[in-house]
C-alpha cells in the first residue's frame, strides 16, 4: 500500500486556501457571513494560514438546527472560515483516497451521484433477472431475483474517531495532517458521545463517510465476492438470484460492521426483498421495467406550488424549485405528472 508524507504544507499553501475559499463561497456570495469574510479576504486567509502553520488553529463552535424534510435531521453548520479549511483539506486528501474507492461507491464523488446509482441499479436488475432466465432458475410464476436493501443505524452519529483515524493513518504518514483531522472531528455536535460521530452538513463528514465505509465496500466486493453491490452513503444494496445467499451475506456484513467498524445494520430498514416488489433506492422505487418517484418527492413539489398559489413563494423561486425537481423526476415514469404540474403552474 502506497503511503504519503509531507502533505500538511500543501493544505495551508496560500494557493490551496484561495481555491478552497472559492469553493466554499460558491452559491453563497450573498450570505452575510461571506460578505463579512470578504471585507478583508487576503488578510483573513493569511490569518488562517498562520494558524494552520503554527498549529494554533481551532474550529469555531458548530451552529446546529433541525431540518424536517421529511424526516427530522440535526444539521450542523461550520463557520465559513472552517469550511475553507475543510475544502483545503479535502483538496489534498481526495485524490489520494478516491483512487482506492470501488467503482460502485456512488455518493459525493466527481462523476457519480444518485442518477449514476440509479442507472447502475437498473443495470444490475437486468443482469440478475437475465442470469436467472438463462440458467433456467425461473419460470413465469417465479420472481426474478432478490435484493438485500440495507441501512446503517445512526451512521453519522456512530462513526468511531479512532477507527477512522487508524484507517486514514494507513495511507497518511503525516502527524500534522492527522492533528488537523482530529481538530475537525473533535469539533462535534453537543450531546454526541466523545470520540464518536460526525456532523451532518460538513464537507469533511461526506468525504470521511466514504473513507470509513470503503472498508465495508472491500469486504463485500473482495471477501464476500458480491458482484452486484452498490452503496450510496450509508444505504447499500446487493442483488442476487438466491434469497438464502443474501441472508447469509447479511449476517456476515452485520458481524463485520460490529467487529471492525463499531456500527450496526438498522434492524427495520435492512431486509431481503423480492425485486418484483420494487426496491426503494436513492429517491425512486425501482421495478423490473419501470421506475416510480417516491411519494414524498411528489408531496414536496405540490407543497411548493401550494405556497406559490397562497402568495408565500415568488414565481422565480417556484420555477427554480420546479426545474430542479423536473430534472430529477424525469428519471422516473412521470411524463403525465410533469405535464399536469407544468400546466397547473402556467395557469396559476
CSV table of C-alpha atoms in Angstrom, one decimal:
chain,number,residue,atom,x,y,z
A,1,UNK,CA,0.0,0.0,0.0
A,2,UNK,CA,1.4,3.4,-1.0
A,3,UNK,CA,1.8,5.9,1.8
A,4,UNK,CA,2.0,9.7,1.7
A,5,UNK,CA,4.1,12.1,3.8
A,6,UNK,CA,4.7,15.8,4.0
A,7,UNK,CA,1.2,16.8,2.9
A,8,UNK,CA,0.3,19.3,5.6
A,9,UNK,CA,2.1,22.2,4.0
A,10,UNK,CA,0.0,21.6,0.9
A,11,UNK,CA,-3.1,22.2,2.9
A,12,UNK,CA,-2.1,25.6,4.2
A,13,UNK,CA,-0.4,26.7,1.0
A,14,UNK,CA,-1.9,30.1,0.1
A,15,UNK,CA,-2.8,29.0,-3.4
A,16,UNK,CA,-4.7,26.0,-2.0
A,17,UNK,CA,-6.5,28.2,0.5
A,18,UNK,CA,-7.6,30.6,-2.2
A,19,UNK,CA,-9.0,27.8,-4.3
A,20,UNK,CA,-10.7,26.4,-1.1
A,21,UNK,CA,-12.2,29.9,-0.4
A,22,UNK,CA,-13.6,30.0,-3.9
A,23,UNK,CA,-15.2,26.6,-3.5
A,24,UNK,CA,-16.6,27.5,-0.1
A,25,UNK,CA,-18.2,30.7,-1.3
A,26,UNK,CA,-19.8,29.1,-4.5
A,27,UNK,CA,-23.5,29.8,-4.5
A,28,UNK,CA,-23.3,31.7,-1.2
A,29,UNK,CA,-21.9,35.1,-2.2
A,30,UNK,CA,-25.0,36.9,-0.9
A,31,UNK,CA,-24.7,35.4,2.6
A,32,UNK,CA,-23.8,37.9,5.3
A,33,UNK,CA,-21.1,35.7,6.7
A,34,UNK,CA,-19.4,35.5,3.3
A,35,UNK,CA,-19.6,39.3,2.8
A,36,UNK,CA,-18.1,39.8,6.2
A,37,UNK,CA,-15.2,37.5,5.5
A,38,UNK,CA,-14.6,39.2,2.1
A,39,UNK,CA,-14.3,42.6,3.6
A,40,UNK,CA,-10.6,41.6,4.0
A,41,UNK,CA,-10.3,38.3,2.1
A,42,UNK,CA,-6.5,38.1,1.8
A,43,UNK,CA,-5.9,39.3,5.4
A,44,UNK,CA,-8.3,36.6,6.7
A,45,UNK,CA,-6.8,33.9,4.5
A,46,UNK,CA,-3.3,34.8,5.7
A,47,UNK,CA,-4.5,34.6,9.3
A,48,UNK,CA,-6.0,31.2,8.6
A,49,UNK,CA,-2.7,30.1,7.0
A,50,UNK,CA,-0.7,31.3,10.0
A,51,UNK,CA,-3.0,29.4,12.5
A,52,UNK,CA,-2.7,26.2,10.4
A,53,UNK,CA,1.1,26.6,10.0
A,54,UNK,CA,1.7,27.1,13.7
A,55,UNK,CA,-1.0,24.5,14.7
A,56,UNK,CA,-2.9,27.0,16.7
A,57,UNK,CA,-6.0,26.6,14.5
A,58,UNK,CA,-9.2,25.8,16.4
A,59,UNK,CA,-12.6,25.4,14.7
A,60,UNK,CA,-15.4,27.7,15.9
A,61,UNK,CA,-18.4,26.0,17.6
A,62,UNK,CA,-21.0,24.5,15.2
A,63,UNK,CA,-24.4,26.1,14.6
A,64,UNK,CA,-27.0,23.4,14.8
A,65,UNK,CA,-30.6,23.5,13.5
A,66,UNK,CA,-33.3,20.9,13.0
A,67,UNK,CA,-34.5,20.1,9.4
A,68,UNK,CA,-37.7,18.2,8.8
A,69,UNK,CA,-37.7,17.2,5.2
A,70,UNK,CA,-39.4,14.7,5.5
A,71,UNK,CA,-37.7,13.0,8.5
A,72,UNK,CA,-36.2,15.0,11.3
A,73,UNK,CA,-32.4,15.5,11.0
A,74,UNK,CA,-29.9,17.6,13.0
A,75,UNK,CA,-27.8,19.6,10.6
A,76,UNK,CA,-24.7,21.3,11.9
A,77,UNK,CA,-23.0,24.2,10.0
A,78,UNK,CA,-19.4,25.2,10.4
A,79,UNK,CA,-18.2,28.8,10.4
A,80,UNK,CA,-17.3,30.0,6.9
A,81,UNK,CA,-13.5,30.1,7.7
A,82,UNK,CA,-13.7,26.5,8.9
A,83,UNK,CA,-15.4,25.5,5.7
A,84,UNK,CA,-12.5,26.9,3.8
A,85,UNK,CA,-10.2,24.6,5.9
A,86,UNK,CA,-12.5,21.7,5.1
A,87,UNK,CA,-12.2,22.4,1.3
A,88,UNK,CA,-8.4,22.9,1.6
A,89,UNK,CA,-8.1,19.5,3.4
A,90,UNK,CA,-10.3,17.6,1.1
A,91,UNK,CA,-8.5,19.0,-2.0
A,92,UNK,CA,-5.3,17.3,-0.7
A,93,UNK,CA,-6.8,14.1,0.5
A,94,UNK,CA,-9.4,13.3,-2.1
A,95,UNK,CA,-7.1,12.5,-5.0
A,96,UNK,CA,-5.3,10.0,-2.7
A,97,UNK,CA,-8.4,8.2,-1.4
A,98,UNK,CA,-10.7,8.4,-4.3
A,99,UNK,CA,-8.4,6.1,-6.3
A,100,UNK,CA,-9.0,3.4,-3.6
A,101,UNK,CA,-12.8,3.6,-3.7
A,102,UNK,CA,-14.7,1.0,-5.6
A,103,UNK,CA,-16.5,1.9,-8.8
A,104,UNK,CA,-19.9,1.5,-7.2
A,105,UNK,CA,-19.4,3.8,-4.3
A,106,UNK,CA,-21.8,6.5,-5.6
A,107,UNK,CA,-22.2,9.4,-3.2
A,108,UNK,CA,-20.2,12.6,-3.0
A,109,UNK,CA,-17.8,11.7,-5.8
A,110,UNK,CA,-17.0,13.5,-9.1
A,111,UNK,CA,-19.0,12.0,-11.9
A,112,UNK,CA,-21.1,9.9,-9.6
A,113,UNK,CA,-24.3,10.7,-7.7
A,114,UNK,CA,-27.9,9.4,-7.3
A,115,UNK,CA,-28.6,9.3,-11.1
A,116,UNK,CA,-25.4,7.3,-11.6
A,117,UNK,CA,-26.6,5.0,-8.8
A,118,UNK,CA,-30.0,4.5,-10.4
A,119,UNK,CA,-28.5,3.6,-13.8
A,120,UNK,CA,-26.2,1.1,-12.2
A,121,UNK,CA,-29.0,-0.4,-10.1
A,122,UNK,CA,-31.2,-0.8,-13.1
A,123,UNK,CA,-28.4,-2.5,-15.0
A,124,UNK,CA,-27.9,-4.9,-12.0
A,125,UNK,CA,-31.6,-5.7,-12.0
A,126,UNK,CA,-31.4,-6.6,-15.7
A,127,UNK,CA,-28.3,-8.7,-15.2
A,128,UNK,CA,-29.7,-10.7,-12.2
A,129,UNK,CA,-33.1,-11.3,-13.9
A,130,UNK,CA,-31.4,-12.3,-17.2
A,131,UNK,CA,-29.0,-14.6,-15.4
A,132,UNK,CA,-31.9,-16.4,-13.7
A,133,UNK,CA,-33.7,-16.9,-17.0
A,134,UNK,CA,-30.6,-18.0,-18.9
A,135,UNK,CA,-29.8,-20.7,-16.3
A,136,UNK,CA,-33.4,-21.9,-16.1
A,137,UNK,CA,-33.9,-21.0,-12.5
A,138,UNK,CA,-37.1,-19.2,-13.1
A,139,UNK,CA,-40.4,-19.7,-14.8
A,140,UNK,CA,-43.2,-17.3,-15.4
A,141,UNK,CA,-44.6,-17.7,-11.9
A,142,UNK,CA,-41.4,-17.0,-10.1
A,143,UNK,CA,-39.7,-13.8,-9.0
A,144,UNK,CA,-36.6,-12.9,-10.9
A,145,UNK,CA,-34.1,-12.2,-8.2
A,146,UNK,CA,-33.8,-10.6,-4.8
A,147,UNK,CA,-32.2,-7.6,-3.2
A,148,UNK,CA,-30.6,-7.0,0.2
A,149,UNK,CA,-31.6,-3.4,0.9
A,150,UNK,CA,-29.7,-2.2,4.0
A,151,UNK,CA,-29.1,0.9,6.0
A,152,UNK,CA,-26.6,1.5,8.8
A,153,UNK,CA,-28.2,2.6,12.0
A,154,UNK,CA,-27.4,6.2,13.1
A,155,UNK,CA,-24.3,6.2,10.8
A,156,UNK,CA,-23.1,9.7,11.2
A,157,UNK,CA,-23.6,9.7,14.9
A,158,UNK,CA,-21.8,6.4,15.4
A,159,UNK,CA,-18.6,6.8,13.4
A,160,UNK,CA,-15.7,6.0,15.7
A,161,UNK,CA,-13.0,8.6,15.5
A,162,UNK,CA,-10.1,6.2,16.5
A,163,UNK,CA,-11.1,3.7,13.8
A,164,UNK,CA,-11.4,6.5,11.2
A,165,UNK,CA,-8.0,7.9,12.1
A,166,UNK,CA,-6.5,4.4,12.0
A,167,UNK,CA,-7.9,3.9,8.5
A,168,UNK,CA,-6.5,7.3,7.3
A,169,UNK,CA,-3.2,6.7,9.0
A,170,UNK,CA,-2.6,3.6,7.0
A,171,UNK,CA,-2.0,5.9,4.0
A,172,UNK,CA,-1.2,9.2,5.5
A,173,UNK,CA,2.0,9.3,7.4
A,174,UNK,CA,1.9,12.9,8.4
A,175,UNK,CA,1.4,13.8,12.1
A,176,UNK,CA,0.4,17.4,11.5
A,177,UNK,CA,-2.3,16.4,9.0
A,178,UNK,CA,-3.7,13.8,11.4
A,179,UNK,CA,-3.7,16.6,14.0
A,180,UNK,CA,-5.8,18.8,11.8
A,181,UNK,CA,-8.3,15.9,11.0
A,182,UNK,CA,-8.6,15.3,14.8
A,183,UNK,CA,-9.3,19.0,15.4
A,184,UNK,CA,-12.2,18.8,12.8
A,185,UNK,CA,-13.6,15.6,14.2
A,186,UNK,CA,-13.5,16.8,17.8
A,187,UNK,CA,-15.5,19.9,16.9
A,188,UNK,CA,-18.6,17.8,17.1
A,189,UNK,CA,-22.3,18.1,17.8
A,190,UNK,CA,-23.1,18.6,21.5
A,191,UNK,CA,-24.7,15.5,23.0
A,192,UNK,CA,-22.7,13.1,21.0
A,193,UNK,CA,-20.6,10.6,22.8
A,194,UNK,CA,-17.0,11.7,23.0
A,195,UNK,CA,-14.8,10.2,20.2
A,196,UNK,CA,-17.9,9.4,18.1
A,197,UNK,CA,-19.9,11.0,15.3
A,198,UNK,CA,-19.5,13.5,12.5
A,199,UNK,CA,-21.9,16.5,12.0
A,200,UNK,CA,-24.3,16.3,9.0
A,201,UNK,CA,-23.6,19.2,6.8
A,202,UNK,CA,-19.8,19.3,6.7
A,203,UNK,CA,-17.9,18.6,3.5
A,204,UNK,CA,-15.3,16.6,5.6
A,205,UNK,CA,-18.1,14.4,7.0
A,206,UNK,CA,-19.2,13.5,3.5
A,207,UNK,CA,-15.7,12.7,2.5
A,208,UNK,CA,-14.8,10.7,5.7
A,209,UNK,CA,-18.1,8.8,5.4
A,210,UNK,CA,-16.7,7.3,2.1
A,211,UNK,CA,-13.3,6.6,3.6
A,212,UNK,CA,-14.8,4.8,6.6
A,213,UNK,CA,-17.2,2.7,4.6
A,214,UNK,CA,-14.7,1.9,2.0
A,215,UNK,CA,-13.7,-0.9,4.4
A,216,UNK,CA,-17.2,-2.3,4.1
A,217,UNK,CA,-17.0,-2.0,0.3
A,218,UNK,CA,-13.8,-4.0,0.1
A,219,UNK,CA,-15.2,-6.7,2.5
A,220,UNK,CA,-18.4,-7.1,0.4
A,221,UNK,CA,-16.7,-7.0,-3.0
A,222,UNK,CA,-13.5,-8.9,-2.3
A,223,UNK,CA,-14.2,-11.2,0.6
A,224,UNK,CA,-17.9,-12.0,0.1
A,225,UNK,CA,-17.4,-11.6,-3.6
A,226,UNK,CA,-20.8,-10.0,-4.1
A,227,UNK,CA,-21.0,-9.0,-7.7
A,228,UNK,CA,-24.0,-6.7,-7.7
A,229,UNK,CA,-23.3,-4.3,-4.8
A,230,UNK,CA,-24.0,-0.5,-4.7
A,231,UNK,CA,-23.5,2.0,-1.9
A,232,UNK,CA,-24.9,5.5,-1.5
A,233,UNK,CA,-23.5,6.9,1.8
A,234,UNK,CA,-24.9,4.6,4.4
A,235,UNK,CA,-27.5,2.9,2.2
A,236,UNK,CA,-26.5,-0.1,0.2
A,237,UNK,CA,-28.0,-2.8,-1.9
A,238,UNK,CA,-26.8,-6.3,-3.1
A,239,UNK,CA,-28.7,-8.1,-5.8
A,240,UNK,CA,-28.6,-11.9,-6.2
A,241,UNK,CA,-30.7,-14.8,-7.6
A,242,UNK,CA,-30.7,-16.6,-4.2
A,243,UNK,CA,-32.6,-15.3,-1.2
A,244,UNK,CA,-30.5,-17.6,1.0
A,245,UNK,CA,-27.3,-16.2,-0.2
A,246,UNK,CA,-28.4,-12.7,0.6
A,247,UNK,CA,-29.4,-13.7,4.1
A,248,UNK,CA,-26.0,-15.3,4.6
A,249,UNK,CA,-24.3,-12.2,3.4
A,250,UNK,CA,-26.4,-10.0,5.7
A,251,UNK,CA,-25.2,-12.0,8.7
A,252,UNK,CA,-21.6,-11.7,7.5
A,253,UNK,CA,-21.9,-7.9,6.9
A,254,UNK,CA,-23.6,-7.4,10.3
A,255,UNK,CA,-20.7,-9.2,12.0
A,256,UNK,CA,-18.1,-7.2,10.1
A,257,UNK,CA,-19.7,-3.9,10.9
A,258,UNK,CA,-19.9,-4.7,14.6
A,259,UNK,CA,-16.4,-6.1,14.9
A,260,UNK,CA,-14.4,-3.9,12.6
A,261,UNK,CA,-16.3,-0.5,12.4
A,262,UNK,CA,-18.3,-0.4,15.6
A,263,UNK,CA,-21.5,0.0,13.6
A,264,UNK,CA,-24.7,-2.0,13.2
A,265,UNK,CA,-27.3,-2.5,10.5
A,266,UNK,CA,-30.7,-0.8,11.0
A,267,UNK,CA,-32.9,-3.7,12.2
A,268,UNK,CA,-36.0,-2.4,10.5
A,269,UNK,CA,-34.5,-1.0,7.3
A,270,UNK,CA,-32.3,-3.9,6.4
A,271,UNK,CA,-34.3,-6.6,4.6
A,272,UNK,CA,-34.1,-9.1,1.8
A,273,UNK,CA,-36.8,-8.1,-0.7
A,274,UNK,CA,-38.1,-9.7,-4.0
A,275,UNK,CA,-37.2,-7.4,-7.0
A,276,UNK,CA,-40.8,-7.9,-8.2
A,277,UNK,CA,-42.0,-5.8,-5.2
A,278,UNK,CA,-39.9,-2.8,-6.2
A,279,UNK,CA,-36.9,-1.5,-4.4
A,280,UNK,CA,-36.8,1.9,-2.7
A,281,UNK,CA,-33.3,3.3,-3.5
A,282,UNK,CA,-32.0,6.9,-3.9
A,283,UNK,CA,-35.3,8.6,-4.3
A,284,UNK,CA,-37.1,6.1,-6.6
A,285,UNK,CA,-39.0,2.9,-6.3
A,286,UNK,CA,-37.4,0.6,-8.9
A,287,UNK,CA,-39.1,-2.3,-10.6
A,288,UNK,CA,-38.0,-4.6,-13.5
A,289,UNK,CA,-39.4,-2.4,-16.3
A,290,UNK,CA,-40.3,0.9,-14.8
A,291,UNK,CA,-39.5,3.4,-12.0
A,292,UNK,CA,-41.7,5.4,-9.7
A,293,UNK,CA,-40.9,8.6,-7.8
A,294,UNK,CA,-41.2,8.4,-4.1
A,295,UNK,CA,-44.5,9.9,-2.9
A,296,UNK,CA,-42.7,12.3,-0.5
A,297,UNK,CA,-40.9,13.9,-3.5
A,298,UNK,CA,-44.2,14.5,-5.2
A,299,UNK,CA,-45.6,16.0,-2.0
A,300,UNK,CA,-42.7,18.4,-1.7
A,301,UNK,CA,-43.3,19.9,-5.2
A,302,UNK,CA,-47.0,20.0,-4.6
A,303,UNK,CA,-46.4,22.0,-1.3
A,304,UNK,CA,-44.2,24.5,-3.3
A,305,UNK,CA,-47.0,25.0,-5.8
A,306,UNK,CA,-49.5,25.5,-3.0
A,307,UNK,CA,-47.2,28.1,-1.3
A,308,UNK,CA,-47.0,29.9,-4.7
A,309,UNK,CA,-50.8,30.0,-5.0
A,310,UNK,CA,-51.1,31.3,-1.5
A,311,UNK,CA,-48.6,34.1,-2.3
A,312,UNK,CA,-46.0,32.7,0.1
A,313,UNK,CA,-43.5,31.9,-2.7
A,314,UNK,CA,-42.4,34.1,-5.7
A,315,UNK,CA,-42.8,32.9,-9.2
A,316,UNK,CA,-39.0,32.8,-9.7
A,317,UNK,CA,-38.5,30.7,-6.6
A,318,UNK,CA,-41.2,28.3,-7.7
A,319,UNK,CA,-39.6,27.9,-11.2
A,320,UNK,CA,-36.2,27.3,-9.7
A,321,UNK,CA,-37.6,24.6,-7.4
A,322,UNK,CA,-39.8,23.1,-10.1
A,323,UNK,CA,-37.0,23.0,-12.8
A,324,UNK,CA,-34.7,21.2,-10.3
A,325,UNK,CA,-37.5,18.8,-9.4
A,326,UNK,CA,-38.4,18.2,-13.0
A,327,UNK,CA,-34.8,17.3,-13.9
A,328,UNK,CA,-34.8,14.7,-11.2
A,329,UNK,CA,-38.4,13.4,-11.7
A,330,UNK,CA,-37.8,12.8,-15.4
A,331,UNK,CA,-35.8,9.7,-14.5
A,332,UNK,CA,-39.0,8.1,-13.3
A,333,UNK,CA,-42.2,7.3,-15.2
A,334,UNK,CA,-43.6,10.8,-14.6
A,335,UNK,CA,-44.4,12.1,-18.0
A,336,UNK,CA,-48.1,12.6,-17.4
A,337,UNK,CA,-47.5,14.0,-13.9
A,338,UNK,CA,-44.9,16.5,-15.1
A,339,UNK,CA,-47.2,17.7,-17.9
A,340,UNK,CA,-50.1,18.1,-15.5
A,341,UNK,CA,-48.0,20.2,-13.0
A,342,UNK,CA,-46.5,22.3,-15.8
A,343,UNK,CA,-50.0,23.2,-17.0
A,344,UNK,CA,-51.1,23.9,-13.4
A,345,UNK,CA,-48.2,26.3,-12.9
A,346,UNK,CA,-48.7,28.0,-16.2
A,347,UNK,CA,-52.4,28.6,-15.5
A,348,UNK,CA,-51.8,29.9,-12.0
